[in-house]
Short mmCIF file of C-alpha atoms in Angstrom, two decimals:
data_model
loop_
_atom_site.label_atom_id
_atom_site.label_comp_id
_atom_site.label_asym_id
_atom_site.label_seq_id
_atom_site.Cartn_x
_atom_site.Cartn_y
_atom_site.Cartn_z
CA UNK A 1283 13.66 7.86 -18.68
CA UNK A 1284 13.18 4.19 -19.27
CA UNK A 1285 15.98 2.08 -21.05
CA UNK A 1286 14.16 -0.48 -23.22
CA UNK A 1287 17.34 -1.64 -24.87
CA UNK A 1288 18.15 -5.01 -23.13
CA UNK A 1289 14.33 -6.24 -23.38
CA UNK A 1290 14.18 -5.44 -27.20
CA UNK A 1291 18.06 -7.52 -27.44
CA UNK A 1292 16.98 -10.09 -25.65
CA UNK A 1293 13.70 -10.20 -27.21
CA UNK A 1294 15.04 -10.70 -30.95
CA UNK A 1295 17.39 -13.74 -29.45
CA UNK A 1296 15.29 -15.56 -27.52
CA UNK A 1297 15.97 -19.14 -28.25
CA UNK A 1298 12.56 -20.31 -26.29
CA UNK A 1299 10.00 -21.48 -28.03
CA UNK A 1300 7.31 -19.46 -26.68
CA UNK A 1301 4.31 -19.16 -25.91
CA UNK A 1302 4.92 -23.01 -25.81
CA UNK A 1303 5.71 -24.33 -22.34
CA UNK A 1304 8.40 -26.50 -22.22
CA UNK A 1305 6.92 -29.15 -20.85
CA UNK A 1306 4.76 -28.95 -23.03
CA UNK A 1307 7.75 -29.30 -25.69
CA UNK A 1308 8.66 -32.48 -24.05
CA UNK A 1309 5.24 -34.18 -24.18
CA UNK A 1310 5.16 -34.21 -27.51
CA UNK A 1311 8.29 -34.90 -28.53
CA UNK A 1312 7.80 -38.11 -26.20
CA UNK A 1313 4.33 -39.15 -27.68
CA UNK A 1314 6.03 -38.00 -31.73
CA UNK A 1315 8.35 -40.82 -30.31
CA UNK A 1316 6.15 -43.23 -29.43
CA UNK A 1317 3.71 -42.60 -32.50
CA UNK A 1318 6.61 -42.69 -34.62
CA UNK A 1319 7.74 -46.03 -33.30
CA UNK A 1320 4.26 -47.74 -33.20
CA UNK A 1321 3.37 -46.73 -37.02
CA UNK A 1322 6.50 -48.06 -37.88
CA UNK A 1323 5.52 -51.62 -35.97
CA UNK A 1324 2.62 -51.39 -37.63
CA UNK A 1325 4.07 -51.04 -40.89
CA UNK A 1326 6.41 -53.89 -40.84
CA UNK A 1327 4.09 -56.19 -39.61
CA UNK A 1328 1.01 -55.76 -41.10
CA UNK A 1329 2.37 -53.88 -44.36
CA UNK A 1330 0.05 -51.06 -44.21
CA UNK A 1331 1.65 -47.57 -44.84
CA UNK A 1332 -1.71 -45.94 -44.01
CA UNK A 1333 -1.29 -45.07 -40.22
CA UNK A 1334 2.59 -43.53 -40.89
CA UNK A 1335 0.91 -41.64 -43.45
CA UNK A 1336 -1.53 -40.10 -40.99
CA UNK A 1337 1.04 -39.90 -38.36
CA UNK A 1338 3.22 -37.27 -40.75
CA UNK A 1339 0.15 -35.45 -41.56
CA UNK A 1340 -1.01 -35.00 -37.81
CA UNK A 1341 2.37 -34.06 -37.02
CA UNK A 1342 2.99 -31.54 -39.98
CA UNK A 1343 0.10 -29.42 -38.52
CA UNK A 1344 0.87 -29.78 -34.81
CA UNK A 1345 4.69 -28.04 -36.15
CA UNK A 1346 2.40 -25.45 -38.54
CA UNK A 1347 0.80 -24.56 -34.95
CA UNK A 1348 3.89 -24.12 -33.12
CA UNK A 1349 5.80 -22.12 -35.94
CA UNK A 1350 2.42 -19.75 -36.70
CA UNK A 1351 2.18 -19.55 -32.53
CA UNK A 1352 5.79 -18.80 -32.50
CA UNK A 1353 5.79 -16.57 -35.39
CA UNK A 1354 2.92 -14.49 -33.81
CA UNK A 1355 4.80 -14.07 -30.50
CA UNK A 1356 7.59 -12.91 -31.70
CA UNK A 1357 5.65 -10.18 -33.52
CA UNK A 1358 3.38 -9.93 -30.74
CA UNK A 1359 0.63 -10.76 -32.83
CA UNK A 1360 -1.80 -12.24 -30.12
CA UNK A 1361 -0.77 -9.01 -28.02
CA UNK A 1362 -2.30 -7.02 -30.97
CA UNK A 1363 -5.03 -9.05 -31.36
CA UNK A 1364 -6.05 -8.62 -27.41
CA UNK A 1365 -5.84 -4.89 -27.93
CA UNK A 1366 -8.08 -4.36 -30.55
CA UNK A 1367 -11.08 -6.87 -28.74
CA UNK A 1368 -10.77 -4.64 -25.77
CA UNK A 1369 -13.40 -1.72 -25.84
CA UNK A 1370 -12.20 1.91 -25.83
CA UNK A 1371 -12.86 2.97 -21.70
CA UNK A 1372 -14.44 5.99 -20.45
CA UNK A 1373 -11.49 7.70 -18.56
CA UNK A 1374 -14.59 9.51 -16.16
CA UNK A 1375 -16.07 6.06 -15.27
CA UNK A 1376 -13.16 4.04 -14.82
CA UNK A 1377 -12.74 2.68 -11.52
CA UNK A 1378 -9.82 2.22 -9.19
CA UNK A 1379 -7.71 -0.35 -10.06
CA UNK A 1380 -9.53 -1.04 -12.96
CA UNK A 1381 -7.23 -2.97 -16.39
CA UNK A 1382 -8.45 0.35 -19.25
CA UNK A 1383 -7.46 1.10 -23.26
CA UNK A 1384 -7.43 4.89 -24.09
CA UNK A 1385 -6.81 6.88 -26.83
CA UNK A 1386 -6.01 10.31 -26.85
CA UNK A 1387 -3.24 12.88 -27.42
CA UNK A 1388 0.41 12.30 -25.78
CA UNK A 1389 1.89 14.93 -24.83
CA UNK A 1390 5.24 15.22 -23.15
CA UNK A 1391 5.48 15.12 -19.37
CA UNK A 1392 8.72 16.73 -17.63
CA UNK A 1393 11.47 14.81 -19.53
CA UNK A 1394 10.93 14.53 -23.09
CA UNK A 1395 13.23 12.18 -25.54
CA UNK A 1396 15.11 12.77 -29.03
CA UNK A 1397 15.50 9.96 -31.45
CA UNK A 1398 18.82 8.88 -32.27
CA UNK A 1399 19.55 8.87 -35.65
CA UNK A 1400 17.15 11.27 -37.48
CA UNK A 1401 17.30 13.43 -33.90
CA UNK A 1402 13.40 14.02 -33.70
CA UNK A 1403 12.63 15.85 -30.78
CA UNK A 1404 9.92 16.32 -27.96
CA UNK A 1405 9.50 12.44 -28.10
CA UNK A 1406 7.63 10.00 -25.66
CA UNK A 1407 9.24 6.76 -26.91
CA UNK A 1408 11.78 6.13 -28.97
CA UNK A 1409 13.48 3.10 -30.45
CA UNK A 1410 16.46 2.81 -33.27
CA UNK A 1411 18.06 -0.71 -34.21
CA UNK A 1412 21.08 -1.82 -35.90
CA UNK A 1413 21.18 -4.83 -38.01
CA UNK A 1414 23.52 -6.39 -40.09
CA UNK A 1415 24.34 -9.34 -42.67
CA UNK A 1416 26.64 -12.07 -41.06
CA UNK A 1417 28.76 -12.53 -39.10
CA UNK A 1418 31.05 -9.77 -38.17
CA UNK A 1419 31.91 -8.84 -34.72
CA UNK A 1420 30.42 -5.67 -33.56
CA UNK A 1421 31.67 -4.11 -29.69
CA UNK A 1422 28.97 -3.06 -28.11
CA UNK A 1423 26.66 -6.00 -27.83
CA UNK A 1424 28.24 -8.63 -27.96
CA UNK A 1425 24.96 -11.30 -28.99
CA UNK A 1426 24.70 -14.43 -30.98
CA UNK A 1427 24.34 -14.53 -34.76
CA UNK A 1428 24.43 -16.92 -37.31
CA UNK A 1429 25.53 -16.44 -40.84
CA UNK A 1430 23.21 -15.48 -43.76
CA UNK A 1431 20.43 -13.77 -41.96
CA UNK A 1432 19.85 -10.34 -40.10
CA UNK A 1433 20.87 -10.11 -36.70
CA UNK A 1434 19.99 -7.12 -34.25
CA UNK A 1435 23.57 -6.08 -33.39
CA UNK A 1436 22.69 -2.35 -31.23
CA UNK A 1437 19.78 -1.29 -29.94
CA UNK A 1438 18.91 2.06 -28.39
CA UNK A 1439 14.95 1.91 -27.21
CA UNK A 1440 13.44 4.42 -24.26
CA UNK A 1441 10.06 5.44 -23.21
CA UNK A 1442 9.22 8.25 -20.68
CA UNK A 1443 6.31 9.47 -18.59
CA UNK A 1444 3.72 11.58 -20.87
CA UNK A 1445 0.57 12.63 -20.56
CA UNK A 1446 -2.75 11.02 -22.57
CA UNK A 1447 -5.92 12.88 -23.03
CA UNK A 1448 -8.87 10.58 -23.07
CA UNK A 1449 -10.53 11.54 -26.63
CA UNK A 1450 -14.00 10.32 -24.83
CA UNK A 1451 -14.09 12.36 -21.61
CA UNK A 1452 -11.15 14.64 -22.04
CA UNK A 1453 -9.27 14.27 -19.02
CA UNK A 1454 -5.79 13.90 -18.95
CA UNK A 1455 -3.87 11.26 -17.54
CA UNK A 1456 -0.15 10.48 -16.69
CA UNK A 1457 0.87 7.38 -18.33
CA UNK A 1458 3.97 6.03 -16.20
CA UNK A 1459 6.56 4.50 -18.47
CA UNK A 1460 9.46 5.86 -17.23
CA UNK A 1461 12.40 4.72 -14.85
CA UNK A 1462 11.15 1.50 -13.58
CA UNK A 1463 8.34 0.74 -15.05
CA UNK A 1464 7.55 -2.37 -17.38
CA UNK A 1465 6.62 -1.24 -20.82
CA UNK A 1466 5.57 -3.61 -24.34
CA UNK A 1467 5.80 -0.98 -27.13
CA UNK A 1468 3.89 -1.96 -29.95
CA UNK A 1469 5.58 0.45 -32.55
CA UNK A 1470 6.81 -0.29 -35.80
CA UNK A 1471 10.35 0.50 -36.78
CA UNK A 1472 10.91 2.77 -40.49
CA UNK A 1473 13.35 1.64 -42.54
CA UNK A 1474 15.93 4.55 -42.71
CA UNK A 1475 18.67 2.74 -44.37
CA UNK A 1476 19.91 -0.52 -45.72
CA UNK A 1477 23.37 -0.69 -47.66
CA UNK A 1478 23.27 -3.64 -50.89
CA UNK A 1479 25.57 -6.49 -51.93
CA UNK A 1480 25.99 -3.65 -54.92
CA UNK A 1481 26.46 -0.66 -52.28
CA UNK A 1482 27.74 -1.28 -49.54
CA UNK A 1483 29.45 2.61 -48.94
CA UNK A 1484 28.24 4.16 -45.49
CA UNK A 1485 26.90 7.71 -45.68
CA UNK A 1486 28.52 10.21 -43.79
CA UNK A 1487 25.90 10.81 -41.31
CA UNK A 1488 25.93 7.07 -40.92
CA UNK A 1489 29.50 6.89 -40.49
CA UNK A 1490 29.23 9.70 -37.85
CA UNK A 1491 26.15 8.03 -35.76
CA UNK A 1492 28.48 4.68 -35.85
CA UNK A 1493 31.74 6.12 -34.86
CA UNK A 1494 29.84 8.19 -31.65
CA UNK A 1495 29.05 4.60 -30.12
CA UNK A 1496 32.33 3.10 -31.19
CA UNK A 1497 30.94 1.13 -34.09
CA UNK A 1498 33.21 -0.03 -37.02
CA UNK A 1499 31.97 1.98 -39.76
CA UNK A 1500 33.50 0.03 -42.66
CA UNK A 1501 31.70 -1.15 -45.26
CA UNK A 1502 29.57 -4.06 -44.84
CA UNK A 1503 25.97 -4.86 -45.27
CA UNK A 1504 23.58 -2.70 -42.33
CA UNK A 1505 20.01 -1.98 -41.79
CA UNK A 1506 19.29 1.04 -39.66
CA UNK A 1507 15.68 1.11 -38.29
CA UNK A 1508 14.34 3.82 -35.96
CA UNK A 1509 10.93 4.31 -34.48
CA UNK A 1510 9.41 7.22 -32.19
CA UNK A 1511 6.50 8.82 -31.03
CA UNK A 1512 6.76 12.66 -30.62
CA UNK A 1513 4.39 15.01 -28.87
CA UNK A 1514 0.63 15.66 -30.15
CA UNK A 1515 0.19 12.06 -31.56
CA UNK A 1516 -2.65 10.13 -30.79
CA UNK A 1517 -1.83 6.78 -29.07
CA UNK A 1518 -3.47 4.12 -27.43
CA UNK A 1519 -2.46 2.76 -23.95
CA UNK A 1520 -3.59 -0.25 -21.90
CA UNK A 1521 -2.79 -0.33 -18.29
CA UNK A 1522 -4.07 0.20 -14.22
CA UNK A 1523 -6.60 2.62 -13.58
CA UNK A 1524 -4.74 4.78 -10.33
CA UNK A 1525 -5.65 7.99 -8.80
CA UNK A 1526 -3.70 9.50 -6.03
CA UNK A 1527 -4.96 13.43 -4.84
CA UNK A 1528 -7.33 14.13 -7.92
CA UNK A 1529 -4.25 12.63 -10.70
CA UNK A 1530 -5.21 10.07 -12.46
CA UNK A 1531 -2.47 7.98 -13.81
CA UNK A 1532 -2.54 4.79 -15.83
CA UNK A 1533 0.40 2.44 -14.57
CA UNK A 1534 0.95 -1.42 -14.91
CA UNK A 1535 -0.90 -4.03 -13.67
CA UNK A 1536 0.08 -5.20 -10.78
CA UNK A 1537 -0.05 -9.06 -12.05
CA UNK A 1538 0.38 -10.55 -14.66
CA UNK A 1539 -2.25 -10.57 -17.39
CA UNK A 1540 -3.37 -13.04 -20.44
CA UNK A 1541 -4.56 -12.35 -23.86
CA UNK A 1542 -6.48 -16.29 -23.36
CA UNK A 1543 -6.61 -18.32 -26.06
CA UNK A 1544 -7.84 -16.59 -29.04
CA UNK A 1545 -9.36 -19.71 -30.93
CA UNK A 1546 -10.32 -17.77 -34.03
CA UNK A 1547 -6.67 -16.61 -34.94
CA UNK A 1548 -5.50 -20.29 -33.29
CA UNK A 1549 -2.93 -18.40 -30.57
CA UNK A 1550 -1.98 -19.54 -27.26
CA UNK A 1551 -2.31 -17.55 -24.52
CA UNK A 1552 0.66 -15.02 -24.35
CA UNK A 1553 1.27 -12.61 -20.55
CA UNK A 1554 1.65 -9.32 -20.70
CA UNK A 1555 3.77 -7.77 -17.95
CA UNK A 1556 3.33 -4.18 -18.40
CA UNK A 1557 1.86 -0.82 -20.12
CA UNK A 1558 1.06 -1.45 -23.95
CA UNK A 1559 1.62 1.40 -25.66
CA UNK A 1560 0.59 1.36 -29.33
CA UNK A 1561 0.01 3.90 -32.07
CA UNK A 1562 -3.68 4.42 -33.20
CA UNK A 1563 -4.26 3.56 -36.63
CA UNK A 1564 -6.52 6.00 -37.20
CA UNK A 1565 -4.92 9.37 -36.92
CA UNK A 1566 -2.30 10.56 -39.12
CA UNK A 1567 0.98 9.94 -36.77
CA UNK A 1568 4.28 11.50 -36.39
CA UNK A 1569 5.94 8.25 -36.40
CA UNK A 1570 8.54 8.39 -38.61
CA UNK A 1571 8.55 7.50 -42.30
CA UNK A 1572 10.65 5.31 -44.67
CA UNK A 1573 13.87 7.70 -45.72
CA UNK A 1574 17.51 8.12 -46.49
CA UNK A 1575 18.88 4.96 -48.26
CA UNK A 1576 16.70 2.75 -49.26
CA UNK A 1577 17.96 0.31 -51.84
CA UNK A 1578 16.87 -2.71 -53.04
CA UNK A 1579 18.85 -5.93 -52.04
#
């Protein structure tokens, strides 16, 4: 079993500004200083507002870049965007070694997981998140929040070895995303439930789930999300082609790899260090769906 919980944490508080390098950060903050100063030169001396005017506009869309670059990392949007350019492989004709996307079945391999909250069962990955409304201090993570806004305050994310059957040649494959391995889930959390300004009374199987991992189960504003993927759904992974006594297995690359620029959708490159494993949009999934509580805000 793979523990997924400290990447997704530290994932929702980054304070980088990725994909943008830093340096990068500092070159044009220094030339925004420079540009800044010379416009305003030239608009004291020569009384023409025209160049400061441009100067704003250029830099209003160089900040539109980075926030729609940053916004898109976050959400791994240019990671999504690589994985559906990349053409569904031929398990069979896949070479050693070689970077593949398959869709197929999952099926569960020796250890299998349960979700936490809505305890689904027989599942390859799954992924529940606390959040909450301000700034009250919850025990077990201690993280940094700021007031008025959501803040991931628990996490509980895992991901296991399972088995993929190629829906183009039909052989099966073990997917390694278990202890140790390096995993980027592309799954989307369900809403299960979200207390109001208006109701802000836990349920009792809420209560319970918070008072098992020594969470204060008073009333305050929460939004429980869980994810998972359970046996017989069809998913698509991305990862090393590597066989080993007739079993193939799909594992992660060994380097580092780049979506490139995607030009079209105006994203930096963005690495991906490790198995993708997404859902496939096109079968009917037994990811969980919105239930329990949900209330407006």
């Amino acid at each position: 079993m793979n523990d997924l919980s400290n990447g997704a944490l530290l994932e929702k508080h980054c304070c980088s500004c990725k994909p943008i390098p830093v340096l990068g950060l500092y070159i044009l903050v220094t030339l925004f200083l420079i540009g800044l100063s010379v416009s305003i030169f030239i608009l004291i001396a020569v009384r023409n507002a025209a160049l400061l005017v441009s100067f704003f506009i250029l830099c209003s869309l160089v900040l539109a870049f980075i926030f729609w670059n940053r916004r898109n990392w976050r959400t791994k949007g240019a990671i999504l965007f690589f994985l559906r350019s990349l053409p569904e492989a031929d398990l069979r004709q896949a070479q050693e070694g070689q970077l593949v996307k398959i869709t197929g079945f999952a099926s569960c391999g020796s250890v299998s997981l349960e979700s936490s909250y809505e305890r689904a069962s027989s599942c390859i990955y799954a992924s529940t998140l606390l959040y909450e409304y301000g700034g009250l201090d919850l025990k077990p993570m201690k993280v940094n929040r700021s007031c008025f806004q959501w803040s991931l305050v628990y996490c509980e994310r895992f991901s296991t070895d399972f088995y993929i059957t190629d829906k183009k040649s039909g052989l099966r494959a073990i997917v390694k995303a278990g202890a140790g391995c390096r995993v980027i889930p592309l799954i989307v959390e369900s809403n299960l439930v979200n207390t109001t300004s208006h109701c802000r009374v836990l349920s009792p199987p809420l209560r319970k789930w918070l008072s098992e991992r020594n969470i204060s189960d008073e009333a305050r504003l929460l939004r429980l999300e869980e994810g998972y993927v359970q046996d017989g759904s069809i998913v698509t992974v991305v990862g090393i082609v590597h066989r080993n006594n007739d079993v193939t297995m799909i594992v992660q690359p060994p380097e580092v790899v780049s979506t490139g620029c995607l030009w079209q959708k105006l994203l930096l490159p963005v690495d991906i260090d490790g198995v993708i494993l997404s859902v496939s949009p096109m079968a009917d999934l037994s990811i969980n769906r919105d239930s329990g509580q949900n209330m407006g805000w």
